[in-house]
Amino acid sequence: MTDKPLSGLRVIERANGVAAAQAGRLMCQMGAEVVMAEPSTGSPLREEHPLLPDGQSALFIYLSLGKRSVVCDPATPDFRRNMHKLLAGADILIDDTPVAERAGLGLDEATIAGDHPHIVHLSVLPFGAFGPKAHWKGDEINLIHAGGEGFLLPNGLTADLFPDRPPLKIAGHFAEMQGGTTAAMAALAALWTGQGQFVDASVQDANVAVGAFAVQRFGDGSVEHRLTRSFKFGGVIECADGYVELLTLENRQWQGLIELLGAKDWARDPHLKDEVGRSARGAEINRRIRDWARTRKVEEMVARAQTLGVPMARYNAPEQVLSGTQETARGIFATIDTPDGPVKVQALPFRFGPDPLPVSDTLPGIGADQSILSCPAGRRATA
Amino acid sequence: MKPLADLRIADFTVHAAGPFCTHMLSQMGAEVIKIETALRPDIFRKPHAVYGRHGPATFDQVSSNKLSVRLNLKHADGVVLAKKLVSIADVAAESFRAGVMSRLGLGYDVLRAVKRDIVMVSVSSSGQDGPESHFAGYAPLFGAWGGLGYLSGHADGPPVEMRHVMDHSVGMHAALATLAALNRRRRTGKGCHVDVAAREVASSLVGDFLTAASGGVAVGRMGNDDMARAPHGVFPTADEDRWLSVSVSSDAEWQRLAAIMEQPNLAEDPRFATQADRHANRRELDGPVSQWTAERNGEAAAETLQAAGIAAHISWAASDIVLDPHMRARGAILDVAETDGKRRAAVGRPARFAGDDSPGITRGTPALGGDEDYVYGELLGLGRARIDALVESGAIY
């Protein structure tokens, strides 16, 4: 299919970590030909949890469907020659090799710029390739904290229940995914110039960017803290059969909430006429919401709330996302056959027309596309 | 020259997710025209009691670096003017509920008629179609719908609410999709309508968990644990509410950590010999690691561990981030002038570009309608009398 947004682009990906692989995944799903240059033992991501019952990595499947694989092992003498060959026909190099190892492998900024001036050389590292911490290591839990959001979690109900526990990470690879998405965006911006260049993406920078509001609040004179930045009422609410999220920021939504709870006394209370008054009595309001919800069923509550214009959503378990009404109607999950049997894989969370871009059903074995190395170079799309 | 210096965006977005998308593009050089109205001011232009703000913000990150024009989209001449703006733009971005742009007479078909190859970007809670496309939502709801909130939290606790990072992550994905669509436009001459669904962004961030669940694997909340690594977590330091994140990924790193902690017995303990052993007995490792970190200054401990090749970092508050020499050296944090000239820290461009390393932000938050002379006068070529008439009629309001 030639109509995908990035059709015609060739990307070489060296990814040990999630962020670089996420950048490659996004480009691949948008139509770029993404070639993983793997060591002979395969990318370490092939072993990363979560694992399917027979041991295949669900993370690797998610990140790598549709990519190609060439063995290009830094431990072998022909590594440089093979990388050179791959890069000669490529538009973008994605690389998360630690800075200290780059020059020895011919993967430093100057060497790539000298040998392949047309390449967008996208470096994706935990703390970037430049600056006093460029050599620092960072896993997901370090990066969610280096970016500032880790310190601010959890809020609301969890913070109320466990005020003495340490800060809490977001599930999965949230921070590394931000790093990968941001890196991919930066690479496409560089590509827009029509000229090759080095792009230095940092997972920490990406997380500080998406956490920009904390920096803004600092400038306003306050340092946010997880125990105090909670919404004064609403938030995570426990029901008889699960949890819902409730958030009313507009007056009309508050009016809907009054009706939902049948709280006529709130409607009459002059101190609750505006947000300031309501926030001041947030704890009292929340006690009543929590008591009211505890005996009610999620489905009935959410349906009635949405009818009344009250923003409320069920905290969906994975199986509820996978079979969700909206998700099914939008066709966002593709079924892919694996040696473990069929699994579902989500398409990109954005589309370029009425339909989602199709998810490739090909998961490359290590070196499955070795023949790429024997193809003549020079098919770079933007050269 | 910044990479996107030749792009212009007609920006109809409001609140957080959509404006963050265009703000990122503006930091990389795009000219972004923020289309606003005094009839319904954007959230930063009015009091926000939830955050204790009783007047307009003096600085709003996601609207900084942009130009501002007033435009009343409920006025017929306002809609005409909006189309004129789109006709000179590469991108039209919006974040109303699905269907609102069409009701305003500014749906994709209309915009395409005005500008053949326009890239229209719509950011919404649940996407442009489907039975729940009309649902209103904020960041915590995106996280709840998408499974990200359910999966975050302590194993013995409830789900966790997502905050602005969720909004802004949606915006970051939208910025990526916008550039991809422009890439195709350059190749094919065709524009398109980009549909970004916030709840789908949330679920995509745990796409691996969803794939695992679809394959019959039980996945749930697991606090700060990793599925394989141990020790792994957030540990106390000698200072109150100062926490150190540590992640040990290999046997060699474990041996080095045990040596740093001066715990040769742990290094030799068969319960902790392999990663699988350590993970199975991870709760027994929490005590010794906490004991070591609790006696130390967090920064010094992080340096010590990093010097030994062990991933560690303090749990940073905004006050740490804005002062960090590393972030400053990268231009990821920079100082910017507010409307009143006061300087403050802000988030800079999202990556470093060898081709242009100049600061991402060159101006603060625009005054409402502060750039109308340039936009309506210079760009659209409207004369003073015409602009005044549009103001008089309420089309520019």
Short mmCIF file of N, CA, C and O in Angstrom, two decimals, chain A residues 49-135:
data_model
loop_
_atom_site.label_atom_id
_atom_site.label_comp_id
_atom_site.label_asym_id
_atom_site.label_seq_id
_atom_site.Cartn_x
_atom_site.Cartn_y
_atom_site.Cartn_z
N HIS A 49 9.02 -8.88 29.43
CA HIS A 49 7.65 -9.13 29.88
C HIS A 49 6.75 -7.97 29.42
O HIS A 49 7.25 -6.88 29.18
N PRO A 50 5.46 -8.18 29.35
CA PRO A 50 4.73 -9.40 29.67
C PRO A 50 4.91 -10.47 28.59
O PRO A 50 5.02 -10.16 27.41
N LEU A 51 4.92 -11.72 29.05
CA LEU A 51 5.10 -12.86 28.15
C LEU A 51 3.79 -13.60 27.96
O LEU A 51 2.99 -13.73 28.90
N LEU A 52 3.58 -14.08 26.75
CA LEU A 52 2.43 -14.94 26.48
C LEU A 52 2.70 -16.33 27.08
O LEU A 52 3.85 -16.63 27.46
N PRO A 53 1.67 -17.16 27.20
CA PRO A 53 1.85 -18.42 27.93
C PRO A 53 3.05 -19.27 27.48
O PRO A 53 3.70 -19.90 28.31
N ASP A 54 3.38 -19.28 26.21
CA ASP A 54 4.54 -20.11 25.83
C ASP A 54 5.83 -19.30 25.76
O ASP A 54 6.84 -19.76 25.23
N GLY A 55 5.83 -18.11 26.31
CA GLY A 55 7.08 -17.39 26.49
C GLY A 55 7.36 -16.28 25.51
O GLY A 55 8.35 -15.55 25.65
N GLN A 56 6.51 -16.13 24.51
CA GLN A 56 6.76 -15.04 23.56
C GLN A 56 6.41 -13.69 24.19
O GLN A 56 5.42 -13.58 24.92
N SER A 57 7.21 -12.69 23.90
CA SER A 57 7.00 -11.38 24.52
C SER A 57 5.85 -10.62 23.86
O SER A 57 5.91 -10.29 22.68
N ALA A 58 4.82 -10.34 24.65
CA ALA A 58 3.71 -9.52 24.13
C ALA A 58 4.20 -8.10 23.85
O ALA A 58 3.72 -7.44 22.92
N LEU A 59 5.16 -7.65 24.65
CA LEU A 59 5.73 -6.31 24.42
C LEU A 59 6.43 -6.26 23.07
O LEU A 59 6.24 -5.32 22.28
N PHE A 60 7.23 -7.29 22.79
CA PHE A 60 7.95 -7.30 21.51
C PHE A 60 6.97 -7.39 20.33
O PHE A 60 7.16 -6.73 19.31
N ILE A 61 5.94 -8.23 20.49
CA ILE A 61 4.94 -8.32 19.43
C ILE A 61 4.35 -6.94 19.16
O ILE A 61 4.27 -6.47 18.02
N TYR A 62 3.94 -6.29 20.24
CA TYR A 62 3.30 -4.98 20.10
C TYR A 62 4.23 -3.97 19.43
O TYR A 62 3.80 -3.20 18.57
N LEU A 63 5.49 -4.00 19.82
CA LEU A 63 6.43 -3.00 19.30
C LEU A 63 6.95 -3.33 17.91
O LEU A 63 7.46 -2.44 17.23
N SER A 64 6.88 -4.59 17.49
CA SER A 64 7.67 -5.00 16.34
C SER A 64 6.89 -5.56 15.17
O SER A 64 7.49 -5.88 14.13
N LEU A 65 5.58 -5.73 15.31
CA LEU A 65 4.80 -6.27 14.18
C LEU A 65 5.04 -5.41 12.94
O LEU A 65 4.99 -4.18 13.01
N GLY A 66 5.30 -6.08 11.85
CA GLY A 66 5.47 -5.37 10.59
C GLY A 66 6.89 -4.91 10.30
O GLY A 66 7.20 -4.51 9.19
N LYS A 67 7.75 -4.95 11.33
CA LYS A 67 9.14 -4.56 11.08
C LYS A 67 9.87 -5.71 10.40
O LYS A 67 9.40 -6.85 10.39
N ARG A 68 11.04 -5.41 9.86
CA ARG A 68 11.90 -6.44 9.30
C ARG A 68 13.09 -6.64 10.22
O ARG A 68 13.39 -5.78 11.05
N SER A 69 13.75 -7.77 10.05
CA SER A 69 14.90 -8.04 10.91
C SER A 69 16.12 -8.47 10.11
O SER A 69 16.03 -9.35 9.25
N VAL A 70 17.22 -7.81 10.39
CA VAL A 70 18.51 -8.17 9.81
C VAL A 70 19.49 -8.35 10.97
O VAL A 70 19.51 -7.52 11.87
N VAL A 71 20.26 -9.41 10.96
CA VAL A 71 21.30 -9.54 11.97
C VAL A 71 22.47 -8.67 11.58
O VAL A 71 22.99 -8.77 10.46
N CYS A 72 22.81 -7.78 12.48
CA CYS A 72 23.94 -6.88 12.25
C CYS A 72 24.57 -6.71 13.63
O CYS A 72 24.18 -5.85 14.41
N ASP A 73 25.48 -7.59 13.93
CA ASP A 73 25.93 -7.79 15.31
C ASP A 73 27.19 -6.97 15.60
O ASP A 73 28.22 -7.17 14.95
N PRO A 74 27.12 -6.09 16.60
CA PRO A 74 28.28 -5.26 16.93
C PRO A 74 29.50 -6.10 17.34
O PRO A 74 30.63 -5.60 17.31
N ALA A 75 29.26 -7.35 17.73
CA ALA A 75 30.38 -8.18 18.17
C ALA A 75 31.13 -8.82 17.00
O ALA A 75 32.14 -9.49 17.20
N THR A 76 30.64 -8.61 15.79
CA THR A 76 31.30 -9.25 14.64
C THR A 76 32.04 -8.21 13.81
O THR A 76 31.67 -7.03 13.80
N PRO A 77 33.08 -8.63 13.10
CA PRO A 77 33.91 -7.67 12.36
C PRO A 77 33.18 -6.97 11.21
O PRO A 77 33.58 -5.87 10.81
N ASP A 78 32.14 -7.59 10.68
CA ASP A 78 31.48 -6.96 9.52
C ASP A 78 30.35 -6.02 9.92
O ASP A 78 29.57 -5.56 9.09
N PHE A 79 30.27 -5.72 11.24
CA PHE A 79 29.18 -4.85 11.71
C PHE A 79 29.17 -3.51 10.98
O PHE A 79 28.16 -3.08 10.44
N ARG A 80 30.35 -2.85 10.97
CA ARG A 80 30.40 -1.51 10.38
C ARG A 80 30.05 -1.53 8.90
O ARG A 80 29.31 -0.67 8.41
N ARG A 81 30.57 -2.54 8.21
CA ARG A 81 30.31 -2.63 6.77
C ARG A 81 28.80 -2.82 6.52
O ARG A 81 28.20 -2.18 5.66
N ASN A 82 28.21 -3.71 7.31
CA ASN A 82 26.78 -3.98 7.12
C ASN A 82 25.91 -2.78 7.51
O ASN A 82 24.92 -2.47 6.83
N MET A 83 26.28 -2.11 8.61
CA MET A 83 25.51 -0.92 8.99
C MET A 83 25.62 0.13 7.88
O MET A 83 24.63 0.78 7.52
N HIS A 84 26.83 0.28 7.36
CA HIS A 84 27.06 1.25 6.29
C HIS A 84 26.14 0.93 5.10
O HIS A 84 25.53 1.83 4.50
N LYS A 85 26.05 -0.33 4.80
CA LYS A 85 25.22 -0.76 3.67
C LYS A 85 23.74 -0.46 3.95
O LYS A 85 23.02 0.05 3.07
N LEU A 86 23.32 -0.77 5.16
CA LEU A 86 21.92 -0.51 5.52
C LEU A 86 21.62 1.00 5.46
O LEU A 86 20.59 1.42 4.93
N LEU A 87 22.54 1.77 6.00
CA LEU A 87 22.29 3.22 6.09
C LEU A 87 22.36 3.90 4.73
O LEU A 87 21.72 4.93 4.50
N ALA A 88 23.10 3.31 3.81
CA ALA A 88 23.22 3.91 2.47
C ALA A 88 21.85 4.00 1.80
O ALA A 88 21.61 4.90 0.99
N GLY A 89 20.96 3.10 2.12
CA GLY A 89 19.64 3.12 1.48
C GLY A 89 18.54 3.59 2.40
O GLY A 89 17.36 3.37 2.12
N ALA A 90 18.91 4.22 3.50
CA ALA A 90 17.89 4.57 4.50
C ALA A 90 17.67 6.07 4.60
O ALA A 90 18.51 6.87 4.18
N ASP A 91 16.52 6.43 5.14
CA ASP A 91 16.19 7.84 5.39
C ASP A 91 16.40 8.22 6.85
O ASP A 91 16.70 9.37 7.15
N ILE A 92 16.15 7.26 7.74
CA ILE A 92 16.23 7.55 9.17
C ILE A 92 16.97 6.42 9.86
O ILE A 92 16.75 5.24 9.56
N LEU A 93 17.86 6.78 10.78
CA LEU A 93 18.46 5.80 11.69
C LEU A 93 17.94 6.09 13.09
O LEU A 93 18.07 7.23 13.57
N ILE A 94 17.34 5.09 13.73
CA ILE A 94 16.94 5.20 15.13
C ILE A 94 17.94 4.39 15.94
O ILE A 94 18.14 3.20 15.68
N ASP A 95 18.55 5.03 16.94
CA ASP A 95 19.61 4.31 17.67
C ASP A 95 19.58 4.66 19.15
O ASP A 95 19.54 5.84 19.51
N ASP A 96 19.60 3.63 20.00
CA ASP A 96 19.71 3.89 21.44
C ASP A 96 20.99 3.31 22.04
O ASP A 96 21.06 3.03 23.24
N THR A 97 22.02 3.16 21.20
CA THR A 97 23.33 2.75 21.70
C THR A 97 23.83 3.79 22.71
O THR A 97 23.79 4.99 22.41
N PRO A 98 24.29 3.36 23.90
CA PRO A 98 24.82 4.34 24.85
C PRO A 98 25.91 5.20 24.22
O PRO A 98 26.71 4.72 23.40
N VAL A 99 25.95 6.46 24.62
CA VAL A 99 26.87 7.43 24.01
C VAL A 99 28.31 6.91 24.01
O VAL A 99 29.02 7.01 23.00
N ALA A 100 28.73 6.33 25.12
CA ALA A 100 30.13 5.91 25.27
C ALA A 100 30.53 4.83 24.27
O ALA A 100 31.71 4.67 23.96
N GLU A 101 29.56 4.08 23.76
CA GLU A 101 29.88 2.98 22.83
C GLU A 101 29.79 3.39 21.37
O GLU A 101 30.14 2.62 20.48
N ARG A 102 29.32 4.58 21.11
CA ARG A 102 28.99 4.94 19.73
C ARG A 102 30.22 5.06 18.82
O ARG A 102 30.23 4.51 17.72
N ALA A 103 31.20 5.80 19.28
CA ALA A 103 32.35 6.05 18.41
C ALA A 103 33.02 4.73 18.02
O ALA A 103 33.41 4.52 16.87
N GLY A 104 33.11 3.82 18.97
CA GLY A 104 33.75 2.53 18.69
C GLY A 104 33.01 1.72 17.64
O GLY A 104 33.59 0.84 17.00
N LEU A 105 31.73 2.01 17.48
CA LEU A 105 30.92 1.27 16.51
C LEU A 105 30.67 2.06 15.23
O LEU A 105 29.97 1.61 14.33
N GLY A 106 31.25 3.25 15.17
CA GLY A 106 31.01 4.10 14.00
C GLY A 106 29.60 4.67 13.98
O GLY A 106 29.07 5.00 12.92
N LEU A 107 28.98 4.77 15.16
CA LEU A 107 27.60 5.25 15.24
C LEU A 107 27.50 6.62 15.89
O LEU A 107 26.41 7.04 16.30
N ASP A 108 28.62 7.32 16.00
CA ASP A 108 28.58 8.64 16.59
C ASP A 108 28.06 9.66 15.58
O ASP A 108 28.04 9.40 14.36
N GLU A 109 27.68 10.79 16.09
CA GLU A 109 27.05 11.83 15.26
C GLU A 109 27.94 12.21 14.07
O GLU A 109 27.47 12.27 12.92
N ALA A 110 29.22 12.44 14.34
CA ALA A 110 30.11 12.93 13.27
C ALA A 110 30.30 11.87 12.18
O ALA A 110 30.28 12.20 10.98
N THR A 111 30.47 10.63 12.58
CA THR A 111 30.70 9.57 11.57
C THR A 111 29.48 9.39 10.68
O THR A 111 29.59 9.31 9.45
N ILE A 112 28.31 9.34 11.31
CA ILE A 112 27.08 9.16 10.51
C ILE A 112 26.87 10.37 9.60
O ILE A 112 26.55 10.22 8.42
N ALA A 113 27.08 11.57 10.15
CA ALA A 113 26.88 12.78 9.33
C ALA A 113 27.86 12.82 8.16
O ALA A 113 27.53 13.26 7.07
N GLY A 114 29.09 12.33 8.42
CA GLY A 114 30.09 12.33 7.37
C GLY A 114 29.80 11.29 6.29
O GLY A 114 29.89 11.58 5.10
N ASP A 115 29.42 10.12 6.72
CA ASP A 115 29.22 9.02 5.76
C ASP A 115 27.84 9.05 5.10
O ASP A 115 27.68 8.58 3.97
N HIS A 116 26.86 9.54 5.84
CA HIS A 116 25.48 9.49 5.33
C HIS A 116 24.79 10.83 5.59
O HIS A 116 23.87 10.93 6.42
N PRO A 117 25.20 11.85 4.89
CA PRO A 117 24.69 13.19 5.21
C PRO A 117 23.18 13.35 5.01
O PRO A 117 22.59 14.27 5.55
N HIS A 118 22.57 12.45 4.27
CA HIS A 118 21.13 12.60 4.04
C HIS A 118 20.28 11.97 5.13
O HIS A 118 19.06 12.13 5.15
N ILE A 119 20.93 11.28 6.05
CA ILE A 119 20.16 10.55 7.07
C ILE A 119 19.68 11.47 8.19
O ILE A 119 20.42 12.35 8.63
N VAL A 120 18.44 11.25 8.61
CA VAL A 120 18.01 11.81 9.89
C VAL A 120 18.45 10.80 10.94
O VAL A 120 17.95 9.67 10.99
N HIS A 121 19.42 11.21 11.72
CA HIS A 121 20.04 10.31 12.71
C HIS A 121 19.37 10.58 14.05
O HIS A 121 19.68 11.56 14.72
N LEU A 122 18.44 9.73 14.40
CA LEU A 122 17.62 9.94 15.60
C LEU A 122 18.22 9.16 16.77
O LEU A 122 18.14 7.93 16.81
N SER A 123 18.80 9.89 17.69
CA SER A 123 19.32 9.28 18.91
C SER A 123 18.22 9.29 19.96
O SER A 123 17.59 10.31 20.20
N VAL A 124 17.95 8.15 20.56
CA VAL A 124 16.91 8.04 21.60
C VAL A 124 17.54 7.45 22.85
O VAL A 124 17.86 6.25 22.88
N LEU A 125 17.78 8.29 23.83
CA LEU A 125 18.43 7.82 25.06
C LEU A 125 17.64 8.29 26.28
O LEU A 125 16.90 9.28 26.21
N PRO A 126 17.84 7.63 27.42
CA PRO A 126 17.08 8.02 28.62
C PRO A 126 17.23 9.50 28.95
O PRO A 126 16.25 10.17 29.25
N PHE A 127 18.49 10.01 28.89
CA PHE A 127 18.73 11.40 29.24
C PHE A 127 19.33 12.18 28.06
O PHE A 127 19.93 13.24 28.25
N GLY A 128 19.17 11.66 26.86
CA GLY A 128 19.68 12.34 25.69
C GLY A 128 21.15 12.05 25.46
O GLY A 128 21.81 11.38 26.26
N ALA A 129 21.67 12.57 24.35
CA ALA A 129 23.06 12.32 23.96
C ALA A 129 23.97 13.47 24.35
O ALA A 129 25.17 13.40 24.13
N PHE A 130 23.41 14.52 24.91
CA PHE A 130 24.19 15.72 25.23
C PHE A 130 23.77 16.21 26.62
O PHE A 130 22.61 16.13 26.98
N GLY A 131 24.75 16.74 27.37
CA GLY A 131 24.46 17.25 28.71
C GLY A 131 25.13 16.39 29.76
O GLY A 131 25.55 15.26 29.48
N PRO A 132 25.24 16.94 30.98
CA PRO A 132 26.00 16.25 32.03
C PRO A 132 25.48 14.86 32.38
O PRO A 132 26.23 14.04 32.93
N LYS A 133 24.24 14.56 32.09
CA LYS A 133 23.70 13.23 32.43
C LYS A 133 23.53 12.33 31.20
O LYS A 133 22.80 11.34 31.27
N ALA A 134 24.14 12.71 30.10
CA ALA A 134 23.93 11.94 28.87
C ALA A 134 24.35 10.47 29.04
O ALA A 134 23.83 9.60 28.36
N HIS A 135 25.28 10.22 29.94
CA HIS A 135 25.75 8.84 30.12
C HIS A 135 24.93 8.08 31.16
O HIS A 135 25.19 6.91 31.41
#
